mmCIF file of C-alpha atoms in Angstrom:
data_model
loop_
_atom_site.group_PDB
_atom_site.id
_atom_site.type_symbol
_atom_site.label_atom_id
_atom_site.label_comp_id
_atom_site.label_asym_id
_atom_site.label_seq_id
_atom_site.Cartn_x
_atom_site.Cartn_y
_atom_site.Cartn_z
ATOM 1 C CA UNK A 835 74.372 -42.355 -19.618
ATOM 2 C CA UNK A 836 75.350 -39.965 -22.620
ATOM 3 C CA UNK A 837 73.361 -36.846 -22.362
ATOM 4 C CA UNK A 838 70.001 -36.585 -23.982
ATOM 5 C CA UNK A 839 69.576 -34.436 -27.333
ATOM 6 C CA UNK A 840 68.015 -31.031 -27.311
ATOM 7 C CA UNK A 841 64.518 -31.338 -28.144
ATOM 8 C CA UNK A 842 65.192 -29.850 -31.481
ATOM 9 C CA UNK A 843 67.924 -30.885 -34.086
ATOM 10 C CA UNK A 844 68.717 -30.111 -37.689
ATOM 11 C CA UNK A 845 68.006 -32.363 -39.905
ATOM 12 C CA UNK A 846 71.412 -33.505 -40.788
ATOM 13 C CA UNK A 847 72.115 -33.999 -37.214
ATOM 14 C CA UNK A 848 68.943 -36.198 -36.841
ATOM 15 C CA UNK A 849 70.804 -37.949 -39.881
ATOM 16 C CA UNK A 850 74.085 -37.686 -38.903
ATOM 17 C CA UNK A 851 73.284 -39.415 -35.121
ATOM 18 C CA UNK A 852 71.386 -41.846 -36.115
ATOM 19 C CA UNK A 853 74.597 -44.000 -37.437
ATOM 20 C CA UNK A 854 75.796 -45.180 -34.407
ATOM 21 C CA UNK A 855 72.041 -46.582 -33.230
ATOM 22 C CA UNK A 856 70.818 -49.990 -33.349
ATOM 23 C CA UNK A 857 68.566 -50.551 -35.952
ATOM 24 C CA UNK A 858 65.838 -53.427 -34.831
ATOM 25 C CA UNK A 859 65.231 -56.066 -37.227
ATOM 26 C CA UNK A 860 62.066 -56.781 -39.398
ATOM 27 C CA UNK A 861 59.518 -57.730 -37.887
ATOM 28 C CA UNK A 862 59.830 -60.678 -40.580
ATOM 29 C CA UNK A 863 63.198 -61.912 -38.838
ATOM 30 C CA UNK A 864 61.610 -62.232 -35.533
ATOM 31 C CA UNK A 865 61.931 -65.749 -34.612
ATOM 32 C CA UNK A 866 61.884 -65.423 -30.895
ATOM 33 C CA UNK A 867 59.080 -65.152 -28.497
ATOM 34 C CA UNK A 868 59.069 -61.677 -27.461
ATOM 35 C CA UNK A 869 59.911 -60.734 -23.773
ATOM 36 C CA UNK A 870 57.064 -60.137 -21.809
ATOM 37 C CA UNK A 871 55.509 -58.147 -18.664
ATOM 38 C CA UNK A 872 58.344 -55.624 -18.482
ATOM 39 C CA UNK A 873 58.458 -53.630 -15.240
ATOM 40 C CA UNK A 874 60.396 -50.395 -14.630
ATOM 41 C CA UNK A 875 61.388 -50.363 -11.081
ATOM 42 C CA UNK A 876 61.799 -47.160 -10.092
ATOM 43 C CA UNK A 877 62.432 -46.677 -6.072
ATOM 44 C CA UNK A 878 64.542 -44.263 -4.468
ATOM 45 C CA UNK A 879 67.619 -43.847 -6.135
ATOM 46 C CA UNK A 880 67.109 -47.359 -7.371
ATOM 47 C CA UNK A 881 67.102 -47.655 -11.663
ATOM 48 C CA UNK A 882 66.083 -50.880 -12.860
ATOM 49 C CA UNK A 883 64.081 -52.810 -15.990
ATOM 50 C CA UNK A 884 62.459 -56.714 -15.327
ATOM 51 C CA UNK A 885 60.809 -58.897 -17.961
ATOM 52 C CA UNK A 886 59.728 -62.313 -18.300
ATOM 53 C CA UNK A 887 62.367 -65.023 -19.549
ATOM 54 C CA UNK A 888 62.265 -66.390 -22.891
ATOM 55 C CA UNK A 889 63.217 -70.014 -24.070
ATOM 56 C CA UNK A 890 62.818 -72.313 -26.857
ATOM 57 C CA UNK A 891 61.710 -76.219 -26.084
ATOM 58 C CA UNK A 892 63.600 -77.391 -28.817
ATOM 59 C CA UNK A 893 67.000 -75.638 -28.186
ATOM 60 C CA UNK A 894 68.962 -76.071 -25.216
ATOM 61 C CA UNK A 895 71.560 -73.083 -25.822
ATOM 62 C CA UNK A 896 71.243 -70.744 -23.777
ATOM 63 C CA UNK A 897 69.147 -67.140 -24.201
ATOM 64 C CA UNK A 898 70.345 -63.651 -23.921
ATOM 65 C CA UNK A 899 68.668 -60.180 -23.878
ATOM 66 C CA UNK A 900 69.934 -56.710 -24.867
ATOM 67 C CA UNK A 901 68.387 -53.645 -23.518
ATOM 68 C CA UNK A 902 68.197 -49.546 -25.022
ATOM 69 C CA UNK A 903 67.058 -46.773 -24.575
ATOM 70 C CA UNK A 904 66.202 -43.517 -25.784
ATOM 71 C CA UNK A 905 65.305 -40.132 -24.907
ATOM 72 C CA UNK A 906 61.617 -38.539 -25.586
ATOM 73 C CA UNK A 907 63.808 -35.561 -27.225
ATOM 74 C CA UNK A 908 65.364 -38.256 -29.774
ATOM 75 C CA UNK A 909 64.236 -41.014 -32.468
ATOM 76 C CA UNK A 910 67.329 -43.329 -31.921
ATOM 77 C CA UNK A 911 68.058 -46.112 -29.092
ATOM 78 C CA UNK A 912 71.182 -46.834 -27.597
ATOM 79 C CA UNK A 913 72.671 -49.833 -26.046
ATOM 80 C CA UNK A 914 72.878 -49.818 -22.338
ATOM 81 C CA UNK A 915 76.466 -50.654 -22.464
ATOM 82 C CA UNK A 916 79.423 -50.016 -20.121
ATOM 83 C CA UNK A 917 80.948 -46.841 -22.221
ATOM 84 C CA UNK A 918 78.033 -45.086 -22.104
ATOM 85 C CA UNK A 919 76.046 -46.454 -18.943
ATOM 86 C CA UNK A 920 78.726 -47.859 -16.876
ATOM 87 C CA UNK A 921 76.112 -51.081 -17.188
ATOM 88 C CA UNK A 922 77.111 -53.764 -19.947
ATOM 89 C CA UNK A 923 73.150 -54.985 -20.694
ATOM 90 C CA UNK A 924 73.990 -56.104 -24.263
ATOM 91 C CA UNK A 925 73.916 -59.795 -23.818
ATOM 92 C CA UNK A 926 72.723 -60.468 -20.502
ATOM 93 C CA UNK A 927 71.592 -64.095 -18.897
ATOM 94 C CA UNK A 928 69.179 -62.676 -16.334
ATOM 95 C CA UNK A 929 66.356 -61.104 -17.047
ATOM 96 C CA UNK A 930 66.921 -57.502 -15.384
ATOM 97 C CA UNK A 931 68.646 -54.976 -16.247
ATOM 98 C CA UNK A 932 69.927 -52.805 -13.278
ATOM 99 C CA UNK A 933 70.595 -48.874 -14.055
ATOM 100 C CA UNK A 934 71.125 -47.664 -10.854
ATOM 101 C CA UNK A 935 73.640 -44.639 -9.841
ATOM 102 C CA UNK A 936 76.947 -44.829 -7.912
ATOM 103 C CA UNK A 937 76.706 -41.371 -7.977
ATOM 104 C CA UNK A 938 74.655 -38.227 -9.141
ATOM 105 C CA UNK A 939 76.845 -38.025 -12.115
ATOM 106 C CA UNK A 940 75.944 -41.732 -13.063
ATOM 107 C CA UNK A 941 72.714 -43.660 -14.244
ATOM 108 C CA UNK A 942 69.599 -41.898 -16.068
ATOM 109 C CA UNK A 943 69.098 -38.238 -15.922
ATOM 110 C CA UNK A 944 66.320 -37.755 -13.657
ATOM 111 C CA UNK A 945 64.614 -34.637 -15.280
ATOM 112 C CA UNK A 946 64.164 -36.567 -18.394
ATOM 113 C CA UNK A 947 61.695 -38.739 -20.020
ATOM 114 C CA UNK A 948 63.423 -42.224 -20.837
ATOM 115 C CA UNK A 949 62.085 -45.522 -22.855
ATOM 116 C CA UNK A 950 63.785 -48.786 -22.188
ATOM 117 C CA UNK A 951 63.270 -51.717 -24.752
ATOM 118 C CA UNK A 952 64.884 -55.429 -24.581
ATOM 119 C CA UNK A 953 64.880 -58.095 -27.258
ATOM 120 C CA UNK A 954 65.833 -61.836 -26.628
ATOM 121 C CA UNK A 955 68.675 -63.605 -28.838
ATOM 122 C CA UNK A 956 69.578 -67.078 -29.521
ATOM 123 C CA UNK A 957 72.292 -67.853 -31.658
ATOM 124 C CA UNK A 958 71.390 -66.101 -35.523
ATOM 125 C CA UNK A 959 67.991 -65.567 -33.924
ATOM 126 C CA UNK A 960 66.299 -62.794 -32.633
ATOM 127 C CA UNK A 961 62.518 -61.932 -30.848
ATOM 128 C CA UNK A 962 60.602 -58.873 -31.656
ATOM 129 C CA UNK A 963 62.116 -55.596 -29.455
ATOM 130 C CA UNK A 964 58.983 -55.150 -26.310
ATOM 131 C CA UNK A 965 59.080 -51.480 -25.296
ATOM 132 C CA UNK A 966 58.487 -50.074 -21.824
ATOM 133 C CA UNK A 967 55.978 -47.400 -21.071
ATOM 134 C CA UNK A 968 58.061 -43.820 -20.645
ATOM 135 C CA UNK A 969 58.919 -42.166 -17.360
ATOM 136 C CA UNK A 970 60.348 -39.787 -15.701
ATOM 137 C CA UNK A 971 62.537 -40.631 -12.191
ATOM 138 C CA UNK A 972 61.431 -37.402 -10.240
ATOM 139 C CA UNK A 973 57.816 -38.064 -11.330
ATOM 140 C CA UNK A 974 57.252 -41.784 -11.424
ATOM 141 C CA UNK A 975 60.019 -43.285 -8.356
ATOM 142 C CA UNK A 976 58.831 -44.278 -5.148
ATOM 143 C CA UNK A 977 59.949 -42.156 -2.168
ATOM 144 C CA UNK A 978 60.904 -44.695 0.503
ATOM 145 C CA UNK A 979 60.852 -42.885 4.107
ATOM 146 C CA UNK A 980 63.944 -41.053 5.644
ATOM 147 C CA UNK A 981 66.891 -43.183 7.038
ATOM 148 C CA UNK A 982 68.902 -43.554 10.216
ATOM 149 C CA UNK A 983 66.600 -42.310 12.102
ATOM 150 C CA UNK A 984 68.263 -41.475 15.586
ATOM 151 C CA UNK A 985 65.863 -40.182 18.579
ATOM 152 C CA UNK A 986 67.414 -38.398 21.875
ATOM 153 C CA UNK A 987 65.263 -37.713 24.561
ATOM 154 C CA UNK A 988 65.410 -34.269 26.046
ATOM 155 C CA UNK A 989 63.253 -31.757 28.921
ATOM 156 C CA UNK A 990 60.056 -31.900 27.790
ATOM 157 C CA UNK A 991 61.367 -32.890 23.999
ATOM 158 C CA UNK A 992 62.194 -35.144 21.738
ATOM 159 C CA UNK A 993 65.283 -34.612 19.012
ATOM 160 C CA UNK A 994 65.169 -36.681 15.809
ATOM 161 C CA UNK A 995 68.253 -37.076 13.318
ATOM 162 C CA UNK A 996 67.875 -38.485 10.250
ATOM 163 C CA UNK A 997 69.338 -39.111 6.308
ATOM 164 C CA UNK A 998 67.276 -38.283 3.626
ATOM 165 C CA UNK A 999 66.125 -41.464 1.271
ATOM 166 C CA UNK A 1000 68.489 -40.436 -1.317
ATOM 167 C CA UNK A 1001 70.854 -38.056 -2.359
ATOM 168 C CA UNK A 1002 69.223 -35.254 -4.769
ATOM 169 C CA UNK A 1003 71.178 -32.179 -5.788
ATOM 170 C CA UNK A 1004 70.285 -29.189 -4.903
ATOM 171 C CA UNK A 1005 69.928 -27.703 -8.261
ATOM 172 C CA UNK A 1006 67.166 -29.945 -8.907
ATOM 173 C CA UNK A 1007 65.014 -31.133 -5.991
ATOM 174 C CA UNK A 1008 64.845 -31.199 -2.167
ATOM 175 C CA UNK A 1009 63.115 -33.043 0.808
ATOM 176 C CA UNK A 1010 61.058 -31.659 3.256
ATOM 177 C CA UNK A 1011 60.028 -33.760 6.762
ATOM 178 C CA UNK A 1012 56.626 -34.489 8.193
ATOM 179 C CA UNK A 1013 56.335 -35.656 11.879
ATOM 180 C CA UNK A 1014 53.448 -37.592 12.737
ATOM 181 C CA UNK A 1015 53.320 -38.149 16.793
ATOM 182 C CA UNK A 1016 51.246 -38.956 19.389
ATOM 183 C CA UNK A 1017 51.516 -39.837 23.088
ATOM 184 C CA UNK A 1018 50.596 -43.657 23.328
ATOM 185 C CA UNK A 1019 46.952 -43.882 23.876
ATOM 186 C CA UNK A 1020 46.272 -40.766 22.586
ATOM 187 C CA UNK A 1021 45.654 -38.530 19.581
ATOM 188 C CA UNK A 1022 48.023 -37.772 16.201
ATOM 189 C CA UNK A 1023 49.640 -34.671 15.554
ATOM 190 C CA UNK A 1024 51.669 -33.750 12.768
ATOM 191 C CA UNK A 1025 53.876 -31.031 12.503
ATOM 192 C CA UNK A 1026 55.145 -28.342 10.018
ATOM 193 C CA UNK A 1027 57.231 -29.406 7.358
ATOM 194 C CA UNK A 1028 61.485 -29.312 8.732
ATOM 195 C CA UNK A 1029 63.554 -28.839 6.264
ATOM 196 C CA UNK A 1030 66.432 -29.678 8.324
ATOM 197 C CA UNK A 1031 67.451 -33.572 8.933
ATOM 198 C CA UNK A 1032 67.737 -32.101 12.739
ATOM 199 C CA UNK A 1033 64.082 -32.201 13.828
ATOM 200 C CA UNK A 1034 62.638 -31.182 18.041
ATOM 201 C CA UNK A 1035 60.214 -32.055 18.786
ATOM 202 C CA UNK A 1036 59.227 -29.268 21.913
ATOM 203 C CA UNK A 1037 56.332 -28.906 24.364
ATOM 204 C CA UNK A 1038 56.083 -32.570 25.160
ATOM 205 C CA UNK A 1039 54.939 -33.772 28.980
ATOM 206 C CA UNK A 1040 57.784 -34.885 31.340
ATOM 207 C CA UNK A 1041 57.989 -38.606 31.834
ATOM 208 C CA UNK A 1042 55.778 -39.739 28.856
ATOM 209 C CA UNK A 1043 55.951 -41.883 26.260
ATOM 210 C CA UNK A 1044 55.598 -40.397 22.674
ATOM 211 C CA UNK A 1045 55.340 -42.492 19.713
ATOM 212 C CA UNK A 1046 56.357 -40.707 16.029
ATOM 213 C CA UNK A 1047 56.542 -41.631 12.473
ATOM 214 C CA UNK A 1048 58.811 -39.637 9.857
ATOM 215 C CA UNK A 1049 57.706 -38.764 6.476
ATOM 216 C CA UNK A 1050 59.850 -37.069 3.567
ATOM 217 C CA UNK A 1051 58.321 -35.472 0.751
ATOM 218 C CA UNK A 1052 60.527 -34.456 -2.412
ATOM 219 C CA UNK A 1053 60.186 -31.078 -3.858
ATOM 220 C CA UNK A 1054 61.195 -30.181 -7.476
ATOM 221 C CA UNK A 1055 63.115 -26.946 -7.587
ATOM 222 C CA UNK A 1056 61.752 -25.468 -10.515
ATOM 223 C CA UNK A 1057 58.358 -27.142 -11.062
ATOM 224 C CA UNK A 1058 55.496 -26.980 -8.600
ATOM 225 C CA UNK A 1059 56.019 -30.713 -8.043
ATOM 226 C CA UNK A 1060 55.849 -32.715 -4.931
ATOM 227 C CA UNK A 1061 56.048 -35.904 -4.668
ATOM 228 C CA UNK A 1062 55.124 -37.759 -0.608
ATOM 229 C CA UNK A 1063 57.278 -40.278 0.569
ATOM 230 C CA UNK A 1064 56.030 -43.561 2.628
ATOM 231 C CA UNK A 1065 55.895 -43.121 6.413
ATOM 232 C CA UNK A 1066 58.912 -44.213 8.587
ATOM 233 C CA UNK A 1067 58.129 -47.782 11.178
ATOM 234 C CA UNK A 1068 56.900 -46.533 14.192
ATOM 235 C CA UNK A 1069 59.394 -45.364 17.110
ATOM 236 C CA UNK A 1070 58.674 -45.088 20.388
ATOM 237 C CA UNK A 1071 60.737 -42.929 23.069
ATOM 238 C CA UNK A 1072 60.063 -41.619 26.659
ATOM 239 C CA UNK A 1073 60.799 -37.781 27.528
ATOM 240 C CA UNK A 1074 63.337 -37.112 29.738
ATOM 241 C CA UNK A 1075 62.330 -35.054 33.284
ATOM 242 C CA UNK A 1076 62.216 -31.191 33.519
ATOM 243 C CA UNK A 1077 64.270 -29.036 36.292
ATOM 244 C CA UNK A 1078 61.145 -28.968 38.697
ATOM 245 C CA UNK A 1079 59.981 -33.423 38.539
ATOM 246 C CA UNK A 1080 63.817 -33.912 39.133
ATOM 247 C CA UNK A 1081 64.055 -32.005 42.419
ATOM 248 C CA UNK A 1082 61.001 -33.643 43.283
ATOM 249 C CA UNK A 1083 62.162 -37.041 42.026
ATOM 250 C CA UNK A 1084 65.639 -36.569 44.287
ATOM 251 C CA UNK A 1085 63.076 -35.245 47.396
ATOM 252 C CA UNK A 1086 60.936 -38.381 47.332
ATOM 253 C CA UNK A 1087 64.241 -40.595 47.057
ATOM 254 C CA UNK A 1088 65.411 -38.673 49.862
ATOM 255 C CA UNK A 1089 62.554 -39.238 52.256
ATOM 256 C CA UNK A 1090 62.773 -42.941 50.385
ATOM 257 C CA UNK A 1091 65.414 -43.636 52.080
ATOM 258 C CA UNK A 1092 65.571 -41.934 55.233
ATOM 259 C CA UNK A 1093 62.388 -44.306 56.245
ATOM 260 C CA UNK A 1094 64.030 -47.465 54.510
ATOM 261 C CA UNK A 1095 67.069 -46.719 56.699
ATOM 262 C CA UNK A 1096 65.167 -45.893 60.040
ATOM 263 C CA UNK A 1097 62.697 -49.725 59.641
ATOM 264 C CA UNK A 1098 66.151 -51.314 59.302
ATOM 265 C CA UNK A 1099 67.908 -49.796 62.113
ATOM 266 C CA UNK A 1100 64.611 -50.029 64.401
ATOM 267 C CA UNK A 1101 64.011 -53.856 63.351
ATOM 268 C CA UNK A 1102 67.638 -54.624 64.300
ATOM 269 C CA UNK A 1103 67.263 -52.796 67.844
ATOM 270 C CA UNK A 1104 63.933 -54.150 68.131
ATOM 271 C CA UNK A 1105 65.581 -58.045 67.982
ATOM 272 C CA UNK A 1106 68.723 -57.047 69.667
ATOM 273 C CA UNK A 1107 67.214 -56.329 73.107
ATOM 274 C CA UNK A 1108 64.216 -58.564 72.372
ATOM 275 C CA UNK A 1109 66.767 -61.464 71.950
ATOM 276 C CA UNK A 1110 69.633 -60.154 74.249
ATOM 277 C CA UNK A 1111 70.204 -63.310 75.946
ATOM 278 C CA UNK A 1112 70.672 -65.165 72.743
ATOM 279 C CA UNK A 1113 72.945 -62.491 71.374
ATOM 280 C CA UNK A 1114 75.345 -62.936 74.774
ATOM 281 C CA UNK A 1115 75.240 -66.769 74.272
ATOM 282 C CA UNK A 1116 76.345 -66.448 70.961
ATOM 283 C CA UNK A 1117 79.162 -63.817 71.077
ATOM 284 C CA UNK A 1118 79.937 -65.344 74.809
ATOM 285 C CA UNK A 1119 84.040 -65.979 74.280
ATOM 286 C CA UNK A 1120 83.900 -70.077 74.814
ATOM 287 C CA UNK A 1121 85.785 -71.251 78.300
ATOM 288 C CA UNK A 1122 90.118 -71.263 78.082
ATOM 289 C CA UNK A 1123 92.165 -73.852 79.384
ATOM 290 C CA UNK A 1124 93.856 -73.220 82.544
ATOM 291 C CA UNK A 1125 97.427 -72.844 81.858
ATOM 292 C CA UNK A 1126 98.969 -75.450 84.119
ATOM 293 C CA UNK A 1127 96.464 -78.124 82.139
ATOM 294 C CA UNK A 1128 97.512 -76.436 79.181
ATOM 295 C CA UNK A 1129 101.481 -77.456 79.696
ATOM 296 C CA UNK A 1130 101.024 -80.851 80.755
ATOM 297 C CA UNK A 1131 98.663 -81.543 77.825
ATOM 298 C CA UNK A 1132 101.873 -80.832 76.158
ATOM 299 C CA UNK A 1133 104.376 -82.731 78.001
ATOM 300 C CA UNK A 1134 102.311 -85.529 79.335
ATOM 301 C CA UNK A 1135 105.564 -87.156 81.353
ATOM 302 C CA UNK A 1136 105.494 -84.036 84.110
ATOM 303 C CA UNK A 1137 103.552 -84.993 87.168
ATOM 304 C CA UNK A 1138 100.040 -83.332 87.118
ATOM 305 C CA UNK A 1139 100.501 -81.916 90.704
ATOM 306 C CA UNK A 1140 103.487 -80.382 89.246
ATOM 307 C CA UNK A 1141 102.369 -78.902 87.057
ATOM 308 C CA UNK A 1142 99.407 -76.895 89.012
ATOM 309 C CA UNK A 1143 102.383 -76.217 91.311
ATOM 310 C CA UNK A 1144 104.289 -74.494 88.780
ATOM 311 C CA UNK A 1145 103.832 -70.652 88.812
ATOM 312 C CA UNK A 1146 101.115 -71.145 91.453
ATOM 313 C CA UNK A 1147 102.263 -69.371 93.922
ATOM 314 C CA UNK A 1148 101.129 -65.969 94.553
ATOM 315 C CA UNK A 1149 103.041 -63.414 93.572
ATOM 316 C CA UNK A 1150 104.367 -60.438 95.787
ATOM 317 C CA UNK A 1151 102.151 -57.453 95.737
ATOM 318 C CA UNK A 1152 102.756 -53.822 96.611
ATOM 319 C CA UNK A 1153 100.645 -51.970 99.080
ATOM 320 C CA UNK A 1154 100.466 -48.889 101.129
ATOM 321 C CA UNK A 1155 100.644 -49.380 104.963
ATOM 322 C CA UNK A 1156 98.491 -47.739 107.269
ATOM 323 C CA UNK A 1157 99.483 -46.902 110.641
ATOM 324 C CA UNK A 1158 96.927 -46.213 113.247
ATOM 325 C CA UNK A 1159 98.128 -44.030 116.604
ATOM 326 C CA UNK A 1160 95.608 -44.014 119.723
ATOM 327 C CA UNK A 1161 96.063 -41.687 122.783
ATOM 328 C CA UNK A 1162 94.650 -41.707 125.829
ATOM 329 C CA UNK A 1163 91.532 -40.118 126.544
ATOM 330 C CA UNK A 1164 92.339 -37.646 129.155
ATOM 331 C CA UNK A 1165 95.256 -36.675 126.613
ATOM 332 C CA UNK A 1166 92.272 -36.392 123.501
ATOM 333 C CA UNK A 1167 91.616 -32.232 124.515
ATOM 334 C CA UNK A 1168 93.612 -30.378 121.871
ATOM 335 C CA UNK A 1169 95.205 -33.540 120.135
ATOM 336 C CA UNK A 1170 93.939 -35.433 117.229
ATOM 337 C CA UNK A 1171 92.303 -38.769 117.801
ATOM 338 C CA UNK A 1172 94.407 -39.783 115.119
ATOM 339 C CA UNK A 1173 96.536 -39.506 112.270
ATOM 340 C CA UNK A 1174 97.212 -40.829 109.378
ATOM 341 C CA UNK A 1175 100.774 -41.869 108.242
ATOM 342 C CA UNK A 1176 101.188 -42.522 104.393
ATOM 343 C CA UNK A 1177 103.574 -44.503 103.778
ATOM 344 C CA UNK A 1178 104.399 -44.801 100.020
ATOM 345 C CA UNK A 1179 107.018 -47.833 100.830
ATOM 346 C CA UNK A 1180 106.287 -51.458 100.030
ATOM 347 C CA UNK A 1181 106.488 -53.692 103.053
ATOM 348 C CA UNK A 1182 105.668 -57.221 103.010
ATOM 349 C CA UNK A 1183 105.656 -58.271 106.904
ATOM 350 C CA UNK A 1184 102.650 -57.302 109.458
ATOM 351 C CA UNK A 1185 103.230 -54.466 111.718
ATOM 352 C CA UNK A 1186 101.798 -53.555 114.785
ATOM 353 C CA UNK A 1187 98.540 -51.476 114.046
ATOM 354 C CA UNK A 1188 98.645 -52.392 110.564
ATOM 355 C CA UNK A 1189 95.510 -53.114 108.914
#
């Protein structure tokens, strides 16, 4: 939007600007219905002028509306036009006219009083110009509630990020944040106002569940001005434990387990011996095949009796001999009954005295 006029001007410069306005037709010319039930939509950041269509029964061409403003601290309308609005609203088909900002530097100046007015046209005709009531953005918008809003659970606390509802500079205006939080089932607190989109939330019980809403409220930098916000939807988030319920959360887990582990261990003894017998049967190692039956079940042609002949014999073992020496008894005084020879030699053929 061009800038708005000082409040005063001389009078050739009240003459001298008024060139380049619009000048609405007699009322006498008027051959249009007039727009009607024009709304100024004013929310957030959001810029925006609504009316009621206009047609004509007898005329099928199609209707178009042009939109202007003008300042409180001026006499002369402009068109809302892409040069000086970066919005063409000259000849539009809808029936709204949308203002709002890309950026601070775009769209209505917010500190100012502005009037909107739209006409409808058809062909050589036009209606009589309806006029919206004035306003002022700061004043008259709607303050939505913060954005993002981001909630980490901490010890004992809760920390909430969020955006403010729309960018503001500084120069001008500011947002302040209301809390409102309660622990479910219980009663509402609010807190003081954060001017800071970080926000904790401290002194909160262990292991609850606290339940907040978020509230911004703008505040005009050099007027005593304030202007609430609506609340945020209700968010719900449970508080993380402190040093001293962890240790005793990891102490009952502890013992938890210990006992969970001992039943289990117990329960399988307890069936093990109660059900021994089963157990053998069913880890018993099932019965081999001799060998002999083994190689003539795979060479049926060999004799059977050969084949428990084969390898059946024993084999030779190795054992220590024992020799056992008697004397006579009248020869027993001062001699050994007996003695033992070791004999560390196999032998496979009896001895005398050999056991």
């Amino acid at each position: 939007m061009r800038p708005p006029p000082p409040t005063l001007l001389p009078p050739l410069l009240l003459l001298l600007s008024g060139f380049g306005a619009a000048a609405p037709p007699a009322d006498s010319l008027a051959q249009l219905p007039t727009p009607g039930n024009l709304k100024v939509h004013l929310y957030n950041a959001q810029q925006a002028l609504s009316w009621e269509p206009v047609s004509l029964d007898s005329d099928p061409r199609l209707v178009v509306y042009q939109v202007q403003y003008k300042y409180s601290t001026s006499s002369n309308w402009y068109d809302v036009n892409k040069e000086d609005s970066k919005v063409d609203c000259t000849n539009l088909t809808r029936t709204e006219c949308d203002f709002t900002a890309n950026s601070l530097s775009e769209g209505f100046p917010r500190r100012f009083n502005i009037s909107l007015r739209v006409r409808a046209k058809l062909g050589g005709l036009v209606s009589a110009w309806a006029t919206a009531p004035w306003f002022e953005h700061y004043r008259n918008a709607t303050i939505g509630p913060p954005e993002n809003i981001r909630v980490t659970p901490e010890e004992g606390s809760l920390i909430i990020r969020l955006s403010a509802p729309f960018d503001v500079p500084a120069s001008e205006a500011y947002f302040v944040y209301y809390v409102y939080y309660w622990e479910k089932a219980g009663d509402k607190q609010v807190t003081d106002p954060f001017e800071s989109n970080f926000i904790t939330l401290n002194d909160l019980k262990p292991l609850r569940v606290y339940c907040f809403q978020v509230q911004a409220k703008l505040i005009l930098t050099k007027e005593n001005i304030s202007r609430p916000g609506h609340l945020s939807k209700i968010s719900c988030s449970k508080t993380a434990a402190d040093a001293s319920v962890k240790l005793q959360q990891d102490i009952l887990a502890a013992v938890t387990t210990f006992l969970v582990l001992s039943v289990v261990v117990g329960s399988c003894l307890f069936l093990v011996l109660k059900y021994r017998g089963l157990v053998k049967h069913w880890f018993h190692s099932p019965p081999s095949i001799p060998s002999q039956i083994e190689e003539y079940l795979k060479d049926p042609a060999q004799p059977i009796l050969d084949a428990l002949d084969k390898d059946s014999s024993p084999k030779e073992d190795t054992w220590d001999s024992v020799s056992v020496v008697t004397f006579p008894e009248n020869e027993q005084e001062g001699t050994p009954q007996s003695a033992w020879n070791q004999n560390t030699e196999p032998s496979h053929q009896p001895t005398e005295g050999v056991l």
